[in-house]
Short mmCIF file of C-alpha atoms in Angstrom, two decimals:
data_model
loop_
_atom_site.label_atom_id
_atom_site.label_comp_id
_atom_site.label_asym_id
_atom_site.label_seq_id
_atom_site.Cartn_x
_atom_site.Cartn_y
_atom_site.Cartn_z
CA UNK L 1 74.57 112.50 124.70
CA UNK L 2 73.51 111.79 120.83
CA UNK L 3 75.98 113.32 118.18
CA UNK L 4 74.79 113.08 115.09
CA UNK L 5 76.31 114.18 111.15
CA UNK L 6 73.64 116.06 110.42
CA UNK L 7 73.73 118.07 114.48
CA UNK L 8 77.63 118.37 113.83
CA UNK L 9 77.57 119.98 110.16
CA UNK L 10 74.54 122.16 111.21
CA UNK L 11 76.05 123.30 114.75
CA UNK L 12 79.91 123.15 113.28
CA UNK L 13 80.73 120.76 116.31
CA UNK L 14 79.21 120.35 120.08
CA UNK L 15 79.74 121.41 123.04
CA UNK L 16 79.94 118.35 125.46
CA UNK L 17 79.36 118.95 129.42
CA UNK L 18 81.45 115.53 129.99
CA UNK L 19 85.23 116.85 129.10
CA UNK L 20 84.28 120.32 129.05
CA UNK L 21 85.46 121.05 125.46
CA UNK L 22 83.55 122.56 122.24
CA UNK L 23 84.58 120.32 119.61
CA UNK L 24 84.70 121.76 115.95
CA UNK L 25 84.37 120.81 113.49
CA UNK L 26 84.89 122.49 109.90
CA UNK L 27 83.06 119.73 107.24
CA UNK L 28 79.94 121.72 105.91
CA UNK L 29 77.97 119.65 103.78
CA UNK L 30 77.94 115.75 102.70
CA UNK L 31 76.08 115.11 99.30
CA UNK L 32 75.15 111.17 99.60
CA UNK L 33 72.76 110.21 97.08
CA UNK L 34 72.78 108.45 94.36
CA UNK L 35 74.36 110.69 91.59
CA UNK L 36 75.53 112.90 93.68
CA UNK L 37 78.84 113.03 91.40
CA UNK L 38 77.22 114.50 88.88
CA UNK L 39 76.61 117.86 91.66
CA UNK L 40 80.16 119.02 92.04
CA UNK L 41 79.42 122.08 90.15
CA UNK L 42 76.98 122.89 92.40
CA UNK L 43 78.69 122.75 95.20
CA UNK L 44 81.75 124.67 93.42
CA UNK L 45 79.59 127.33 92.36
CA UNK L 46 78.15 127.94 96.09
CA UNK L 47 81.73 128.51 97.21
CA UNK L 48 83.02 130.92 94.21
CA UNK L 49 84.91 127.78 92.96
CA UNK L 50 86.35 128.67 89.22
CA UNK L 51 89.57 126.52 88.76
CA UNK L 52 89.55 123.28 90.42
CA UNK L 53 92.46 120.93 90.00
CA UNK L 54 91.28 117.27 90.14
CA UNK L 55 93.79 114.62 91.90
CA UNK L 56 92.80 110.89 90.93
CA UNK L 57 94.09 107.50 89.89
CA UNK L 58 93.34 105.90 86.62
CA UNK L 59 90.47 103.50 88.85
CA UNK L 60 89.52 106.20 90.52
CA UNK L 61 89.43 108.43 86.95
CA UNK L 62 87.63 105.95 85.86
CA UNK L 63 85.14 105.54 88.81
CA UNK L 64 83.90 108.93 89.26
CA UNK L 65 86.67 111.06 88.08
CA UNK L 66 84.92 111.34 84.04
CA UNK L 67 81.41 111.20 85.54
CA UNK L 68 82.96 114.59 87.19
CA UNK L 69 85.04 115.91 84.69
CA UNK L 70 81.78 115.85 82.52
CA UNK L 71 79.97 117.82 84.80
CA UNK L 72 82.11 120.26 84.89
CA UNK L 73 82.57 120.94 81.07
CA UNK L 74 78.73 120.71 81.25
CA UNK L 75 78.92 123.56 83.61
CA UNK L 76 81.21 125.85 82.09
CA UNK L 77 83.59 125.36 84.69
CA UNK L 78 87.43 124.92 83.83
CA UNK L 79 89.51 122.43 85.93
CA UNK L 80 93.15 121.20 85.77
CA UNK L 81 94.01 117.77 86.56
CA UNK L 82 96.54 114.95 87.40
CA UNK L 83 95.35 111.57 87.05
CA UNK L 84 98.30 109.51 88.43
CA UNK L 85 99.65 106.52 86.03
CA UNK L 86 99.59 104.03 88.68
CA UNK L 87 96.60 101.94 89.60
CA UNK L 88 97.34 101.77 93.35
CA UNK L 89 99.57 105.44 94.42
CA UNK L 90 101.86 104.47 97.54
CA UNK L 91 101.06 107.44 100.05
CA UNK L 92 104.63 108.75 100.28
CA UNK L 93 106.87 111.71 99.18
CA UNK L 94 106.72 110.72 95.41
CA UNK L 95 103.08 110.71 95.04
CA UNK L 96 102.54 114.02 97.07
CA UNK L 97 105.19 115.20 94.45
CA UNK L 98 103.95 114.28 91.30
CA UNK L 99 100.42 115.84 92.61
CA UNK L 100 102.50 119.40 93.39
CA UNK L 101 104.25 119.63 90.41
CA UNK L 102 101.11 119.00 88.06
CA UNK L 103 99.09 121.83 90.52
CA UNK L 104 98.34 125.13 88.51
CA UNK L 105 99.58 128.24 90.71
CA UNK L 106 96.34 129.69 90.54
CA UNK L 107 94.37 126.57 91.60
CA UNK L 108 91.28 128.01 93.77
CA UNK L 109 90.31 124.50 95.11
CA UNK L 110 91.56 120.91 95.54
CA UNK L 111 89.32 118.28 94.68
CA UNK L 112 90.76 114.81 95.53
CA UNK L 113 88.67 111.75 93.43
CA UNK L 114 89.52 108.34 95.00
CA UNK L 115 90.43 106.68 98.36
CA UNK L 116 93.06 107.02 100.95
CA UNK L 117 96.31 108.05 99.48
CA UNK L 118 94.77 110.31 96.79
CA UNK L 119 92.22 112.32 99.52
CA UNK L 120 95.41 112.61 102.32
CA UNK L 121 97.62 113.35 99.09
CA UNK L 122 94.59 115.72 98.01
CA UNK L 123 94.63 117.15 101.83
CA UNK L 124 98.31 117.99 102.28
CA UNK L 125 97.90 120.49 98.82
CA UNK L 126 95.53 122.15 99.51
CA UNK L 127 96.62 123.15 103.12
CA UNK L 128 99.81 124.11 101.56
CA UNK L 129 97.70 125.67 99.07
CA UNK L 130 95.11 127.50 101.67
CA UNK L 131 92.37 126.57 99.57
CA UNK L 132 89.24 124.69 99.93
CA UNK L 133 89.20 120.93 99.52
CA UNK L 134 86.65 119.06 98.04
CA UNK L 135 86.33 115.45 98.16
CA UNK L 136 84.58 112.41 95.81
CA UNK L 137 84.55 109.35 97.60
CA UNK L 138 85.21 105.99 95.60
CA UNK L 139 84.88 103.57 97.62
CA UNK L 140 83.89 103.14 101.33
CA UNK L 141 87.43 101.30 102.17
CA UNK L 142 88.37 103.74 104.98
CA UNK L 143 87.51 106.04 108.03
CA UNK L 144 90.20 109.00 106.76
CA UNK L 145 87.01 111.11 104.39
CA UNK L 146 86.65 113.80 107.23
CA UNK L 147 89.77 113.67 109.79
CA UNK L 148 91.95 116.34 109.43
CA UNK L 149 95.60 114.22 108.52
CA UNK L 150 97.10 112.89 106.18
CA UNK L 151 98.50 109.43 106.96
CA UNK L 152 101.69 109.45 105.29
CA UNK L 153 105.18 107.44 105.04
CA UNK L 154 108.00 110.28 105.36
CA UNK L 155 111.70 108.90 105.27
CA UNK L 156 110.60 105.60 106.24
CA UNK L 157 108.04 106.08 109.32
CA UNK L 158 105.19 106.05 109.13
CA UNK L 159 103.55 109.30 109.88
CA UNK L 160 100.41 111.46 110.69
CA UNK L 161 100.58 114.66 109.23
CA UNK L 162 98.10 117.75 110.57
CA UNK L 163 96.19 118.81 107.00
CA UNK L 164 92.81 119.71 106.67
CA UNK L 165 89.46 118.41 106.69
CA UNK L 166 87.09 118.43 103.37
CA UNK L 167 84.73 121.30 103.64
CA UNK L 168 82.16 118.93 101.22
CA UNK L 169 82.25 115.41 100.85
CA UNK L 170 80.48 113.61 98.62
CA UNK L 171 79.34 109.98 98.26
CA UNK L 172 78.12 108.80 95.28
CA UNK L 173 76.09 105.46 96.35
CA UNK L 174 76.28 104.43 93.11
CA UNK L 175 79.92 104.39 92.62
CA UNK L 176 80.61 102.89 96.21
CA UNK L 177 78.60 99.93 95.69
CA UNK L 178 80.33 99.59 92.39
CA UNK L 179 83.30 99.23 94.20
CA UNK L 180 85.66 96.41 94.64
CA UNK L 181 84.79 93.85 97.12
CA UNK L 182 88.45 93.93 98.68
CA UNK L 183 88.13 98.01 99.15
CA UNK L 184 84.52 97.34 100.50
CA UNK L 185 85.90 94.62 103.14
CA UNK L 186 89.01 97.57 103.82
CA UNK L 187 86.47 100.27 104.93
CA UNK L 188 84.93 97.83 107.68
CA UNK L 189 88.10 96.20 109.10
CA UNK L 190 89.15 100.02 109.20
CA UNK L 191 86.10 100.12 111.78
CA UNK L 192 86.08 96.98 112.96
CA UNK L 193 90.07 97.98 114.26
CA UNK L 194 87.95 100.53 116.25
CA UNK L 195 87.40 97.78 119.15
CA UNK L 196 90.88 98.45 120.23
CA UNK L 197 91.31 101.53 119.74
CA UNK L 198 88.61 102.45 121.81
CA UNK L 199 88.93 100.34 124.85
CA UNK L 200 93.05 101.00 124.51
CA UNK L 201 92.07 105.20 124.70
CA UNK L 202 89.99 104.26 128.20
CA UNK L 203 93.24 102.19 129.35
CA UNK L 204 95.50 105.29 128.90
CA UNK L 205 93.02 107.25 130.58
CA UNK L 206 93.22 104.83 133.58
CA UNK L 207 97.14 104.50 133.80
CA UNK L 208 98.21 107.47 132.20
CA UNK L 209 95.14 109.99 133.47
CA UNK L 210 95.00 110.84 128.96
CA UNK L 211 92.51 113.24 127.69
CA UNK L 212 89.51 111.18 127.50
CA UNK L 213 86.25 112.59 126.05
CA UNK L 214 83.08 109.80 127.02
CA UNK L 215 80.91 112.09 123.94
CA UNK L 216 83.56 111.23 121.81
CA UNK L 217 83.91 107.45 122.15
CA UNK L 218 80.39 107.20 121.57
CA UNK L 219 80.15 109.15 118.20
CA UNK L 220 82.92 106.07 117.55
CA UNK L 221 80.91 103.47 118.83
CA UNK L 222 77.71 104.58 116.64
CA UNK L 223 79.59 104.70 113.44
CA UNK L 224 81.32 101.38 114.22
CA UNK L 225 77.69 99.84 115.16
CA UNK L 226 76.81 101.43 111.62
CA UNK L 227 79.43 99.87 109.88
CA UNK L 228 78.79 96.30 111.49
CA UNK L 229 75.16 96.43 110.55
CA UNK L 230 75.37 97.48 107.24
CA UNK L 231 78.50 95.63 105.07
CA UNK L 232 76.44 92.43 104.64
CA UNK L 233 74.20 94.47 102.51
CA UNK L 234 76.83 97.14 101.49
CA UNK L 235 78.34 93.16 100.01
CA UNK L 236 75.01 92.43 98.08
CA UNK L 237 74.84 95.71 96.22
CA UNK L 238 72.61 97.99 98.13
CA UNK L 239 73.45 102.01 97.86
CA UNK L 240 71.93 102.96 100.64
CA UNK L 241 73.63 100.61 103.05
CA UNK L 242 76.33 101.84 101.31
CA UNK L 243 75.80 105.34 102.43
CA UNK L 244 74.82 104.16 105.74
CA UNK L 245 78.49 102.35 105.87
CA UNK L 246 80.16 105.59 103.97
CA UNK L 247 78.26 108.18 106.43
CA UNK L 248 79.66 105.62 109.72
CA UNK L 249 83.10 106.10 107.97
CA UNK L 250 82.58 109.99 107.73
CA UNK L 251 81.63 110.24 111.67
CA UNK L 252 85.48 108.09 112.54
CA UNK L 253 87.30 111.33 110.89
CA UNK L 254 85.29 113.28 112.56
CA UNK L 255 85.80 111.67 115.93
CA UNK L 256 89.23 111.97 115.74
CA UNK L 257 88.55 115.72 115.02
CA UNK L 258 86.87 116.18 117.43
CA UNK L 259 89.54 114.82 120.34
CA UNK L 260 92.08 116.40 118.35
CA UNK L 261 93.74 112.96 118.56
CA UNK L 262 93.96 110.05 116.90
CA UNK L 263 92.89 108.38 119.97
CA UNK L 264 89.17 107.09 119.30
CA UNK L 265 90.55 105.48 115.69
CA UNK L 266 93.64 104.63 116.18
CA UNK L 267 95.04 102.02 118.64
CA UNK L 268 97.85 98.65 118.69
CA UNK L 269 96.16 97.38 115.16
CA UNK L 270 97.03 100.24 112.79
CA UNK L 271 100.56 99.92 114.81
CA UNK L 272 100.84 96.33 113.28
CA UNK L 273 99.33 97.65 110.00
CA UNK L 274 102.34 100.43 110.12
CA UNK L 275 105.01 98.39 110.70
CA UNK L 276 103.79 96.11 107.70
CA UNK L 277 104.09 98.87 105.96
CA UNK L 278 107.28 100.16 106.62
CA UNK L 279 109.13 96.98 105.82
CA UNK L 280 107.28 96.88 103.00
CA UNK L 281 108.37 99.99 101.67
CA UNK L 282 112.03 99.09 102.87
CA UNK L 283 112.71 95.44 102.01
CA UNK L 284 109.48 94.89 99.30
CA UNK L 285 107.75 92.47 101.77
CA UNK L 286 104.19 92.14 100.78
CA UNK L 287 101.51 94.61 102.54
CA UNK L 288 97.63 94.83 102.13
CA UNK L 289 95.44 97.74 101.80
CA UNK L 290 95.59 99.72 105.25
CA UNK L 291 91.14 98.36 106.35
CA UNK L 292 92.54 95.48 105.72
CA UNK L 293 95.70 94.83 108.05
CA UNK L 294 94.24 96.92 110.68
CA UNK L 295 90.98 94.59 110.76
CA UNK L 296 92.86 91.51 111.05
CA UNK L 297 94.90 92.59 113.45
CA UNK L 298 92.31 93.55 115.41
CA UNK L 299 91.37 90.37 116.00
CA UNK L 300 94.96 89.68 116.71
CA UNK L 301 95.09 91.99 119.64
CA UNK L 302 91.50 91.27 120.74
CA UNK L 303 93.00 87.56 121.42
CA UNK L 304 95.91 89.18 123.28
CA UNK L 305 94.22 90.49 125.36
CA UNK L 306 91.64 87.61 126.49
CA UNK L 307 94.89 86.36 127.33
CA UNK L 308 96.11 88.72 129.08
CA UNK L 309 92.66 89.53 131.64
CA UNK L 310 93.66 86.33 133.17
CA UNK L 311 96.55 86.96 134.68
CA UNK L 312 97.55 89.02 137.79
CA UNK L 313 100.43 91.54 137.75
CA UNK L 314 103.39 90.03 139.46
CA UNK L 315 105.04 93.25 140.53
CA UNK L 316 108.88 91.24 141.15
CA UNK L 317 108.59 89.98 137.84
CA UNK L 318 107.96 93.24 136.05
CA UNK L 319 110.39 94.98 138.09
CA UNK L 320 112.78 92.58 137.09
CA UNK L 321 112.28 92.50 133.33
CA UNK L 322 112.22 96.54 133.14
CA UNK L 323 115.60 96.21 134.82
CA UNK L 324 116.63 93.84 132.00
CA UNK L 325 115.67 95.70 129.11
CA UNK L 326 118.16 96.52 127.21
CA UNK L 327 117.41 99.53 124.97
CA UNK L 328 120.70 99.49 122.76
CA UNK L 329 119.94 95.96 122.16
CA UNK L 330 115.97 97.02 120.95
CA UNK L 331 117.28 100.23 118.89
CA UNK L 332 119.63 97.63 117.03
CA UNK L 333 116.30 95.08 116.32
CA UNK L 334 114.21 97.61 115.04
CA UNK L 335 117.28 98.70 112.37
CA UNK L 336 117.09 95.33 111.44
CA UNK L 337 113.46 94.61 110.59
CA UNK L 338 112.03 98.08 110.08
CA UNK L 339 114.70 99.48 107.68
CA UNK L 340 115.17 103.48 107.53
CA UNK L 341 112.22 104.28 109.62
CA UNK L 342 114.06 102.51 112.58
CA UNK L 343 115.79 106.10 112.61
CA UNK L 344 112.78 108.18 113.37
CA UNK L 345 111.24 105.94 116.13
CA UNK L 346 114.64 105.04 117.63
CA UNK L 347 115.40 109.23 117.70
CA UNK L 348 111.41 109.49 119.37
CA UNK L 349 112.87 107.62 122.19
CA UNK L 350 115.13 110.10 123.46
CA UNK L 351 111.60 112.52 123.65
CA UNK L 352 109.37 110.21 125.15
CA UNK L 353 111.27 107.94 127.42
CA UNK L 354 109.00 105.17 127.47
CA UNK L 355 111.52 102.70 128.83
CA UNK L 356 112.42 104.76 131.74
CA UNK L 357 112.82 102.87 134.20
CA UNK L 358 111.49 105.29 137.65
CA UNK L 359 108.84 105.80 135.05
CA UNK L 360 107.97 102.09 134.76
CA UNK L 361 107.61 102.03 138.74
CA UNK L 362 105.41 104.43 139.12
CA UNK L 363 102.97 103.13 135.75
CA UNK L 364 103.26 99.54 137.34
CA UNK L 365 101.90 100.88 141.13
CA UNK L 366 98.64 102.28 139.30
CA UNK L 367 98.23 99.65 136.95
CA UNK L 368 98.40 96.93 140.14
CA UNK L 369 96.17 99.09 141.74
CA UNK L 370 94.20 99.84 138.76
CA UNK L 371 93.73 96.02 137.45
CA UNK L 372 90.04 95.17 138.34
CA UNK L 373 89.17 98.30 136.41
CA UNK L 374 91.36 97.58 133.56
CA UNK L 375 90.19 94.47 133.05
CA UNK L 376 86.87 95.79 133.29
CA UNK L 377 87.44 97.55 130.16
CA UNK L 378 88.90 94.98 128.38
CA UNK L 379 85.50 92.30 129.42
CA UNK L 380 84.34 95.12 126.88
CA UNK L 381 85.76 94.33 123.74
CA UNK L 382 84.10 91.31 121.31
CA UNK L 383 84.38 87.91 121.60
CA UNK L 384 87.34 86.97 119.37
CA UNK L 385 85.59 83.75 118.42
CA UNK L 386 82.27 85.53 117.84
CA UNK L 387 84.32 87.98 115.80
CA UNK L 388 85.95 85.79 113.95
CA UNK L 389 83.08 83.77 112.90
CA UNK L 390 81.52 87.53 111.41
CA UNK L 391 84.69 88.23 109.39
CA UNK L 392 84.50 84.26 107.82
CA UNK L 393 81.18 84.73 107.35
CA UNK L 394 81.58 88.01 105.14
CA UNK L 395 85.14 86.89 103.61
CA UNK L 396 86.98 88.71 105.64
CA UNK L 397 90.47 87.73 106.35
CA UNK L 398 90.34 86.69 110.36
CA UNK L 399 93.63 87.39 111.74
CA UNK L 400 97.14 88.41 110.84
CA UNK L 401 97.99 84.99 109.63
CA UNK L 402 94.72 85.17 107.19
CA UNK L 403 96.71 87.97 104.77
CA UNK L 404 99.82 86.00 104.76
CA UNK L 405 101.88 87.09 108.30
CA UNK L 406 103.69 83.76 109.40
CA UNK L 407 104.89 83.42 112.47
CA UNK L 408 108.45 85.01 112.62
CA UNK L 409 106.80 88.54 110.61
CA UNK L 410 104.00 88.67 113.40
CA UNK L 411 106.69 88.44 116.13
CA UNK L 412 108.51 91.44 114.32
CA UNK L 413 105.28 93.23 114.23
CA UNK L 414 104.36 93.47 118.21
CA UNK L 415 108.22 94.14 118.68
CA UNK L 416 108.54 97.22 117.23
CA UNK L 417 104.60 98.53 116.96
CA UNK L 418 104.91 100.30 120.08
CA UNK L 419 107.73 102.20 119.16
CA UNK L 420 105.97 104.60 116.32
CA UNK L 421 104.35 106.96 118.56
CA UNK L 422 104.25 107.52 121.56
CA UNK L 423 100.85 105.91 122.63
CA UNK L 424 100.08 103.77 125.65
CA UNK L 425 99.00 100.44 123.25
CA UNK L 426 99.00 96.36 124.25
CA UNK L 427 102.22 96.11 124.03
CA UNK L 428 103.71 99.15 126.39
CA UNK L 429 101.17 97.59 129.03
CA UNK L 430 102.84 94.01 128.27
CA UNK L 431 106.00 95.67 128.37
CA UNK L 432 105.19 97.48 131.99
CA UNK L 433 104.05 93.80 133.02
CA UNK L 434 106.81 91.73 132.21
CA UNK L 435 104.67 90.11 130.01
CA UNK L 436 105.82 88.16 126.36
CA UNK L 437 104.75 90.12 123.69
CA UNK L 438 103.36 87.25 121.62
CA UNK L 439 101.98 84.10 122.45
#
């Protein structure tokens, strides 16, 4: 069936007769036009809007923020705002302070101005808040305009939080064409990292019998196709691919919304991408915007597993190296290269149980007797050589080693990326074969 963003604002989700479920949705309108900045009051005014607080960086202030700001004095309409100092907010308890303690009490909307960290900094107020949120979109560098979380760092780990979705969003193809070439690249390896995640989401389904929603994968597919088509020209200045690329962006969030997981965005790359993250925020390693990690690290994990669909399970040696794992030994390695976080994934353990080992048996019996099928699904994903000659040929870096992993960091990386959630990714099913990790 055909999903599109105008059928899903209209009809406030779909009903789909493949999984059953009505997904909802609660976006009601995206503005994307040229200009379309200068229509916040509008769209204020339609919902009873009277005291907005703005939330933006001084880039993003500068980007769209004044254009807005402007609009609203034009309009009679009196805002509040906190326009944070830093050109580049980290997305962690700080920032979410700073944006709470500058927040008027009587504040009748949010309206986050920017990218990532200021819209799921923008998303956590105003569901503490109960108020609408509005959001001004900066730059297409990301899928997160319409899903309902805030991707966060919280003691360390790297978390998703359950927010809110926008109820307007609006894209400015002016302003997102204007924007940097880096954040441009960002919003489609953010999609590109979509290869995995979807074909990872059928794997679970296959060894794990997941929630898996067919409607679903292919409103992820079409805004991924979207996005693929569209940055060359997004790269040579056109606004309307860059709406195009923004509106494929919107439809990610609201995939995820829609299977109420993070499932159909979310897979083994953004793992990597976390963990970068992490020891970045614990040891001041260096860490790239979030499109950006997860796209080359797609290609990372594509390679993996071309690798891996020619093997065959060898059911002794699995057994074998399940029996050898030594959990106190892993709990002690994650410590040492993750930093603080360790603490959170090492307590998820004693929830999940992934490294049981009666629980490895019985995953190992359907993945044997599952393997023609599972490699089916991986035949699915891109050619890594194919996909690596698109990203050269657009500047995109092509792999982990591309934004400066060496050897011993990537290593770290597909250690201790399974451990952040509990999500059947490469490296569980490498784990369940007895498999190296890395090649």
């Amino acid at each position: 069936m055909s999903v599109t963003l105008s059928s899903l604002i209209r009809d406030g989700g779909f009903f789909c007769p493949h999984c059953g479920k009505f997904h909802d949705i609660t976006l009601k309108n995206v503005i994307n036009e040229r200009g379309a900045v200068r229509r916040l009051p509008q769209v204020l005014a339609a919902r009873g809007i009277s005291r907005p607080y703005l939330l933006a960086d001084v880039n993003t202030w500068r980007a769209a923020g004044e254009s807005a700001a402007s609009a609203l004095r034009d309009a009679g309409i009196t805002y509040s705002c906190h326009i944070y100092s830093e050109n580049h907010p980290l997305p962690h308890e700080h920032t979410v302070g700073g944006a709470l303690m500058h927040c008027p009490p009587d504040a009748d909307a949010i309206v986050g101005i920017g990218g990532g960290v200021i819209g799921d900094t923008a998303k956590i107020l105003a569901s503490a808040a109960k108020v609408p949120y509005i959001y001004v979109a900066t730059a297409p560098s990301m899928d997160g305009y319409a899903s309902p979380t805030s991707a966060m760092e919280m003691d360390g780990l790297k978390v998703s939080l359950n927010t809110v979705s926008p109820e307007t969003i609006l894209l400015d193809t002016d302003v997102l064409t204007a924007a940097p070439r880096w954040m441009i690249l960002s919003g489609y390896g953010d999609m590109a990292a979509k290869y995995v995640s979807l074909v990872e989401w059928r794997l679970a389904k296959i060894i794990l019998d997941e929630f898996y929603c067919p409607a679903v994968a292919d409103m992820m597919r079409s805004a991924l196709d979207a996005a693929s088509e569209n940055i060359e020209a997004v790269l040579a200045g056109d606004p309307d691919a860059a709406g195009v690329l923004a509106k494929g962006l919107i439809m990610a969030g609201l995939a995820m919304r829609c299977a109420g997981v993070s499932r159909p965005a979310s897979g083994m790359e953004h793992y990597l991408s976390h963990i970068r993250d992490m020891r970045s925020l614990a040891f001041g390693t260096p860490a790239e915007l979030h499109g950006i990690q997860c796209g080359a690290a797609a290609l990372d994990v594509i390679r993996a597993y071309e690798h891996l669909k020619t093997t065959r399970p060898d059911r002794t040696k699995a057994l074998a190296a399940a029996e050898a794992f030594d959990w106190d030994a892993h709990a002690a390695y994650l410590r040492e290269n993750v930093g603080p976080g360790a603490e959170a994934m090492i307590a998820l353990e004693a929830v999940e149980h992934k490294y049981d080992k009666s629980a490895h048996a019985l995953r190992l019996e359907r993945i044997i007797g599952k393997w023609d099928e599972l490699c089916a699904e991986m035949n699915t994903l891109p050619d890594s050589g194919e996909l690596c000659a698109f990203m050269k040929k657009i500047g995109f870096p092509a792999g982990l080693a591309e934004i400066g992993v060496g050897e011993e960091e990537r290593q770290i990386l597909f250690r201790c990326g399974a451990d952040i959630r509990d999500k059947y990714v490469l490296t569980r099913l490498l784990r369940d074969l007895g498999l190296p990790l890395t090649e």
